[in-house]
Coordinates of C-alpha atoms in Angstrom, one line a residue:
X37 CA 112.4 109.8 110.3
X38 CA 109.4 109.0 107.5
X39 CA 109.7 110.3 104.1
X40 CA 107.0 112.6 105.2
X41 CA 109.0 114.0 108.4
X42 CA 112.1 114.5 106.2
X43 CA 110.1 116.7 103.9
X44 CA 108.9 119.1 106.5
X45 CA 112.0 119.6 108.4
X46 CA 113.7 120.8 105.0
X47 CA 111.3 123.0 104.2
X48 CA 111.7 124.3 107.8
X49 CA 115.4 125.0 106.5
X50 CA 117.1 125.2 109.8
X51 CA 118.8 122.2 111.9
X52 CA 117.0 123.7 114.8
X53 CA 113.9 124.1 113.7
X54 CA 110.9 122.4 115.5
X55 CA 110.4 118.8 114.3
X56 CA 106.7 118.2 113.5
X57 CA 104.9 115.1 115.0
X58 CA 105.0 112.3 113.8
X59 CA 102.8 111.2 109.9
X60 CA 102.9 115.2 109.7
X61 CA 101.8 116.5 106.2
X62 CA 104.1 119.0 104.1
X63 CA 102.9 123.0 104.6
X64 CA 103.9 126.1 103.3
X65 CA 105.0 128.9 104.4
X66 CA 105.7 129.7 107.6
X67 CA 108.3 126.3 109.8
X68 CA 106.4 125.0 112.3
X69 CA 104.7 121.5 113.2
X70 CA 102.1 120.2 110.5
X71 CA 98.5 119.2 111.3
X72 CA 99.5 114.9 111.1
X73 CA 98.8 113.0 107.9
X74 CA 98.4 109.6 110.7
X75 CA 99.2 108.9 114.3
X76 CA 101.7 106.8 115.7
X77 CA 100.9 103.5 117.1
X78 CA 100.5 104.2 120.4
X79 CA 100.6 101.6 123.5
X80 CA 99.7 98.0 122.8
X81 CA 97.3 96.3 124.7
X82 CA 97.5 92.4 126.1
X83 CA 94.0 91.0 124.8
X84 CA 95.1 87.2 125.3
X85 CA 98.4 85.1 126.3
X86 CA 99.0 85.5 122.8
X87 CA 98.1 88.4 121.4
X88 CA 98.9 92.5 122.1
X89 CA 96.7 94.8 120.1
X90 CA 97.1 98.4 119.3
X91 CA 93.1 99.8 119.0
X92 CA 92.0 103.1 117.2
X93 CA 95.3 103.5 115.0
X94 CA 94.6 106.8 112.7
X95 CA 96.5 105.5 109.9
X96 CA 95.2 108.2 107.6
X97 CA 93.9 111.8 108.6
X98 CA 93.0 113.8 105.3
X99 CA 90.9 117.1 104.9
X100 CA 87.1 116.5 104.5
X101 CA 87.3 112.8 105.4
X102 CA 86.8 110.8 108.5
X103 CA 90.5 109.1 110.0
X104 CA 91.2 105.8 108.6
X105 CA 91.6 103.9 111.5
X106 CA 93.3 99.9 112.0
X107 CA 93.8 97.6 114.7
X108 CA 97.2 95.8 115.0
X109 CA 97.4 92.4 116.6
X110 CA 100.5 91.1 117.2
X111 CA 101.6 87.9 118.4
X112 CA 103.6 87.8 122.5
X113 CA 105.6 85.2 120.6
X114 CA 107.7 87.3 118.7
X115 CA 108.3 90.7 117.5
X116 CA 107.3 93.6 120.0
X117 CA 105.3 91.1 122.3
X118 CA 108.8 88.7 122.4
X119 CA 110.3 91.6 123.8
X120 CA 113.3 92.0 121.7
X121 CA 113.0 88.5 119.3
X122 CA 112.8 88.5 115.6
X123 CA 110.7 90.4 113.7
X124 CA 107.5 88.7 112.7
X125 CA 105.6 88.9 108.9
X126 CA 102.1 90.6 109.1
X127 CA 98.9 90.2 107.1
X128 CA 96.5 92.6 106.6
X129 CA 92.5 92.2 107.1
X130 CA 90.0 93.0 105.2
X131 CA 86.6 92.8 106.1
X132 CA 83.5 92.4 103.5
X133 CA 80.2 93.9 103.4
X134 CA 79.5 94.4 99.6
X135 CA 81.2 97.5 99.8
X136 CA 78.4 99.7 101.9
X137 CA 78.4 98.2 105.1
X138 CA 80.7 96.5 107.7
X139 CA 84.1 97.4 110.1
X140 CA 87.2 96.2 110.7
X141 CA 86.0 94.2 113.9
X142 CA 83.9 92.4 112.1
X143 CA 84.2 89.0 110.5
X144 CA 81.6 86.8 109.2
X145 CA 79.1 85.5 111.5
X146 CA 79.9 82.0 110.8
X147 CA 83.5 83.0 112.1
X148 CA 84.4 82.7 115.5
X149 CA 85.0 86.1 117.5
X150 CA 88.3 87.0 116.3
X151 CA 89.4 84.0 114.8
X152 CA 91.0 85.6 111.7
X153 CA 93.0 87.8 113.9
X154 CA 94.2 85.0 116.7
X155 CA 95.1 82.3 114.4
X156 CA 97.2 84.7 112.4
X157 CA 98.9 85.2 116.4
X158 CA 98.7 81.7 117.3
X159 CA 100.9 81.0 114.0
X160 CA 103.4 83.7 114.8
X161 CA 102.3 86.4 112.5
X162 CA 100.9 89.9 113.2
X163 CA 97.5 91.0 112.0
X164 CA 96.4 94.5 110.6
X165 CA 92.5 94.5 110.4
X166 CA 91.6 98.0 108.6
X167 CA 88.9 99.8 108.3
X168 CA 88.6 101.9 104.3
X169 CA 85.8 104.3 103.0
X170 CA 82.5 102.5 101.6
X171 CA 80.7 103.7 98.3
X172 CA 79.0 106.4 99.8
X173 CA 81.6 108.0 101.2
X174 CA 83.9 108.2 98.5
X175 CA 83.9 106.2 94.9
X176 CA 86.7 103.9 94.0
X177 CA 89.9 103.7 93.8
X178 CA 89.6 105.2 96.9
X179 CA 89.7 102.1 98.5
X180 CA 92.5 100.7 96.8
X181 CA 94.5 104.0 97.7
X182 CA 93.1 103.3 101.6
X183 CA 94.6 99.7 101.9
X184 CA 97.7 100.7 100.1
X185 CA 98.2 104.0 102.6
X186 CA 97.4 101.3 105.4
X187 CA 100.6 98.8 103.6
X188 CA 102.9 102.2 103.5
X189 CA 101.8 102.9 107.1
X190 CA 102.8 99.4 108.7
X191 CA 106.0 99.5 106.7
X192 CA 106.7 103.0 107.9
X193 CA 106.6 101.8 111.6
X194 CA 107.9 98.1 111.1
X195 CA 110.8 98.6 113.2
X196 CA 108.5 100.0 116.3
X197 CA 105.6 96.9 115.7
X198 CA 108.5 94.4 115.5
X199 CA 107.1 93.3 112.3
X200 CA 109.0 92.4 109.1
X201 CA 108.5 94.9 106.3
X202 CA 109.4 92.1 103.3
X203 CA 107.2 89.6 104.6
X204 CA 103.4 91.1 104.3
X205 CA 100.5 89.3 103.0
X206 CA 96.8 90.7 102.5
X207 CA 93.8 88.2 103.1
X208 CA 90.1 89.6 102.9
X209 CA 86.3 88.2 102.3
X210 CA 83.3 88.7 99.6
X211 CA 84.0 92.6 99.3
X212 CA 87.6 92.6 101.3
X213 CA 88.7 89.4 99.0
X214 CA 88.0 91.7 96.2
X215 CA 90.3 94.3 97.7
X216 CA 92.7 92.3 98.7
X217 CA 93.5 90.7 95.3
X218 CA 93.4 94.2 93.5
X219 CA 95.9 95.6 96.2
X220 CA 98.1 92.6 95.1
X221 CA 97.4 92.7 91.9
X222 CA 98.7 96.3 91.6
X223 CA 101.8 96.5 93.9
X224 CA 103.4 98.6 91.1
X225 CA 100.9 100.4 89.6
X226 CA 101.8 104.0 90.6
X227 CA 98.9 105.8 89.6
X228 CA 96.7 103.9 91.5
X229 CA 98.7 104.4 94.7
X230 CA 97.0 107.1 95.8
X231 CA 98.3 110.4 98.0
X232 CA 97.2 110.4 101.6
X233 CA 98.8 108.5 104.6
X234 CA 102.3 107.9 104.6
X235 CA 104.4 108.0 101.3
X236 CA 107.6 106.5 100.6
X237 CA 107.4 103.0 101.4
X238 CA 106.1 99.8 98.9
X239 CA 102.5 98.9 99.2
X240 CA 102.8 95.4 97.5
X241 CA 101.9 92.2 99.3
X242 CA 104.1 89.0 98.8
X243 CA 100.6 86.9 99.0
X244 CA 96.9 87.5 98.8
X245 CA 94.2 85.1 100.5
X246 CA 90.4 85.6 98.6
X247 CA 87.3 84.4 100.0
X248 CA 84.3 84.4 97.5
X249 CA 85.7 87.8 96.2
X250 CA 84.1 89.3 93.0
X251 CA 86.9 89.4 90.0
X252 CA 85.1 90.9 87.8
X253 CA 81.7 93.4 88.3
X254 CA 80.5 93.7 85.1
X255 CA 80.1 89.4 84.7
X256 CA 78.6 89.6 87.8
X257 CA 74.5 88.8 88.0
X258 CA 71.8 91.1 89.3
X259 CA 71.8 91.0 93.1
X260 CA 69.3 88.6 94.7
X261 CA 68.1 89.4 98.3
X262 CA 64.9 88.7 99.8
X263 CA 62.6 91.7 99.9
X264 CA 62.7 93.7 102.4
X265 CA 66.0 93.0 103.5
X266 CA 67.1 96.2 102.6
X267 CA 64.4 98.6 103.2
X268 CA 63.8 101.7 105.5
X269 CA 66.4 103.5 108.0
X270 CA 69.1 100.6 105.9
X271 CA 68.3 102.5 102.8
X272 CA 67.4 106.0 103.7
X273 CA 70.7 107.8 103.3
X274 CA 71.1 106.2 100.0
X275 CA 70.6 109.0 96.7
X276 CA 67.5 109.0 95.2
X277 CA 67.8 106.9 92.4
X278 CA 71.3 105.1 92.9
X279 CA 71.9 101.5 92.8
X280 CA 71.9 99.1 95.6
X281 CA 74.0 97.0 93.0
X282 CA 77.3 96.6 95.2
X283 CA 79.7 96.8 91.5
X284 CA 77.9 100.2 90.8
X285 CA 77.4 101.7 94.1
X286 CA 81.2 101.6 94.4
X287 CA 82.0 103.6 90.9
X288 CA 79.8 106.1 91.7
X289 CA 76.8 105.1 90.5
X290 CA 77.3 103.9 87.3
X291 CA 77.1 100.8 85.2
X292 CA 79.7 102.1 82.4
X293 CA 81.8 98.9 81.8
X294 CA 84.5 100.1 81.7
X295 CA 84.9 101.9 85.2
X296 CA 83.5 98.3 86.3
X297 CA 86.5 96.7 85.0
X298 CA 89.0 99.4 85.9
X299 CA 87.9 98.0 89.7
X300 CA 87.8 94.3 89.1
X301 CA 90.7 92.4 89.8
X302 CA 90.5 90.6 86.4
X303 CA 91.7 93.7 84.9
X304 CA 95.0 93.7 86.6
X305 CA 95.8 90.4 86.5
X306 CA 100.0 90.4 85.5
X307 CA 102.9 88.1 85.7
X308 CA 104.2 90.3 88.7
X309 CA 101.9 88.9 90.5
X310 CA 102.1 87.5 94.4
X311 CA 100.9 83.7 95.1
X312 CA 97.2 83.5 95.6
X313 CA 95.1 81.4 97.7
X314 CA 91.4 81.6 96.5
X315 CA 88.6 79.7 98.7
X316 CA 85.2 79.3 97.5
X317 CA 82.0 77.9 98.2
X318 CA 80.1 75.8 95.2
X319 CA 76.7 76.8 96.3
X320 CA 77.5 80.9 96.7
X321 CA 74.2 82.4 96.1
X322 CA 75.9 86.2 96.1
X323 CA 79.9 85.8 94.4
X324 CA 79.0 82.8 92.2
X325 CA 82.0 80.5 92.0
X326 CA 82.7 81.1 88.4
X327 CA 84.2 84.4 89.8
X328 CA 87.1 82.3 91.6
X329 CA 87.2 80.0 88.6
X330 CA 87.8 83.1 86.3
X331 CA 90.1 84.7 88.3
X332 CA 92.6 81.5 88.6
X333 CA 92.2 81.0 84.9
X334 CA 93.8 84.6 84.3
X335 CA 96.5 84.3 86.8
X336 CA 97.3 80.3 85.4
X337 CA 97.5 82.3 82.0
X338 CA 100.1 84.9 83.5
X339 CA 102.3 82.5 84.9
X340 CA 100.9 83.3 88.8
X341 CA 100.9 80.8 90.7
X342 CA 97.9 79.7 92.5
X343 CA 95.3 77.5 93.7
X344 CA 91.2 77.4 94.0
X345 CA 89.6 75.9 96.9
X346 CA 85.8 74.7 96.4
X347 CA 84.1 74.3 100.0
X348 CA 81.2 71.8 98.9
X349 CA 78.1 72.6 99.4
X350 CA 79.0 76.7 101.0
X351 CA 76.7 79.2 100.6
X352 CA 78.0 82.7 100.6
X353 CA 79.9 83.6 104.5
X354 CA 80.2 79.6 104.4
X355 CA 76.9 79.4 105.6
X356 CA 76.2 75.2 105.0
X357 CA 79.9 74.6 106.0
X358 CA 79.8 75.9 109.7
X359 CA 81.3 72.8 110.5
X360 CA 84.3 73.1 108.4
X361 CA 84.8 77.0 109.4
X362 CA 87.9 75.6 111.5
X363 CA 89.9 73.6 108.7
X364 CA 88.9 76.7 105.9
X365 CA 90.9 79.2 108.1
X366 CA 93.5 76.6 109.1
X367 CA 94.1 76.3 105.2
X368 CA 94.8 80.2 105.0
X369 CA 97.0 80.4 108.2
X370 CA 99.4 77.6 106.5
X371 CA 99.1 79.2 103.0
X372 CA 100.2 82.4 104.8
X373 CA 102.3 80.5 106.8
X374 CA 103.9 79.4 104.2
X375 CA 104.6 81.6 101.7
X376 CA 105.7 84.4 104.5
X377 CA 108.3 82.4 105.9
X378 CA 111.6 83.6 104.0
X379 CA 111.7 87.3 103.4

């Protein structure tokens, strides 16, 4: 029973009264079933001769906001899909889009359909791919609290995924690197952890994976697109007046420094720190590789240990390295690999 199932069935105060479903949310007054907090599973799906995948997964249901939703992949190799075998270590997705745009089915378009997400099966490790509110729909830290809800959630049903809860690892890109390294940069920061989806279980990651993330906004330069690019029906829901700056968009609206820091990685940077894998190209027209570079200087300082990859030549996506796409996501399937192999 989930921490949040236990809480209901006391208040009920009554061995026999009804037990609510399953992610249900506390309520007062009068014992009953609670309108769910997030949905179970639900049946997998074989997608490949390696891979089952469990679509449309509410993770988080909240008043006044759209459900949270993630796909599961998991490998036939092990866990659920081995029918019984050991549990397998999971890493969780997180797709970019500078904040405003993108969804959890999405990766790069210099990635091969679902590469991120079969590699991670091929290797023997499950792969949440979530999706989290953009700037417009709610300021940070909300996404921080949404990927942490979606760690609590995959821990709360490890058993029933055949996944291992001590072995989970977050990789993301450009906007989901960025998220990535703050949710394992703050695996005990309790007042960023947020209140929605399930509660009770730890939300840190043993290992993070960025590619061309942002560590910190307020270093970062004005944003350089060619004009036009965002223009029209792209732009027309966005408040008169607010930035199309990604680092502002996603406070609210603001350039105040300091709310620009309190959502950079940088900021968080700690000796508690998980292993990180950063992979950057040197010719990044967008995340300019100094942001990497930065970012590995403050962990090397707290004692965290990692390591920068520079993809020569790599625009942004890795667009200029399409021929290397293969060997960059090898590299993160062995880092992964390897530091998600003992518990």
């Amino acid at each position: 029973m989930t921490t949040t199932e236990t809480a209901v069935s006391e208040m009920a105060g009554s061995p026999d009264a009804p037990v609510p479903p399953a992610g249900a949310a506390p309520r007062a007054g009068a014992a009953g079933p609670a309108f769910p907090a997030f949905d179970g599973p639900g049946p997998a799906v074989q997608v490949s001769a390696i891979s089952d995948v469990h679509r449309e997964v509410s993770y988080v249901r909240t008043i006044g906001f759209r459900p949270l939703t993630m796909d599961i992949w998991l490998p036939r190799t092990g866990g659920h899909g081995g029918k019984g075998k050991s549990p397998v270590p999971l890493v969780l997705w997180v797709h970019g889009g500078a904040f405003q745009l993108g969804d959890r089915r999405e990766l790069p378009p210099t990635f091969p359909v679902n590469s991120v997400f079969s590699r991670l099966n091929a290797a023997g490790i499950a792969c949440a791919t979530v999706d989290y509110r953009l700037a417009l729909e709610a300021a940070f830290p909300a996404q921080l609290h949404d990927l942490k809800a979606a760690v609590r959630y995959l821990r709360a049903h490890a058993r029933e995924l055949g996944i291992d809860p001590d072995r989970i690892g977050a990789w993301g890109e450009s906007a989901g690197g960025h998220l990535a390294a703050l949710l394992g940069l703050t695996g005990g920061r309790e007042d960023l952890e947020g209140r929605i989806g399930a509660q009770g279980p730890s939300s840190a990651v043993s290992a993070v994976v960025d590619f061309y993330g942002v560590s910190s906004l307020p270093l970062m330069p004005p944003m350089q697109l060619p004009d036009g690019l965002l223009a029209g029906p792209m732009v027309a829901a966005v408040p008169a007046g607010m930035s199309l700056e990604p680092g502002p968009m996603l406070v609210g609206g603001s350039g105040d420094p300091e709310l620009l820091e309190a959502a950079s990685p940088l900021g968080h940077v700690s000796a508690d720190a998980p292993p990180f894998l950063l992979i950057h190209g040197d010719s990044d027209a967008l995340v300019p590789l100094s942001q990497s570079v930065i970012l590995s200087q403050a962990l090397d300082a707290a004692g965290v240990r990692n390591e920068v990859v520079v993809v020569d030549g790599a625009d942004h996506c890795f667009f200029g390295a399409e021929d290397r796409i293969d060997s960059i996501l090898d590299a993160a399937v062995t880092f992964l690999s390897n530091e998600l192999s003992q518990p």
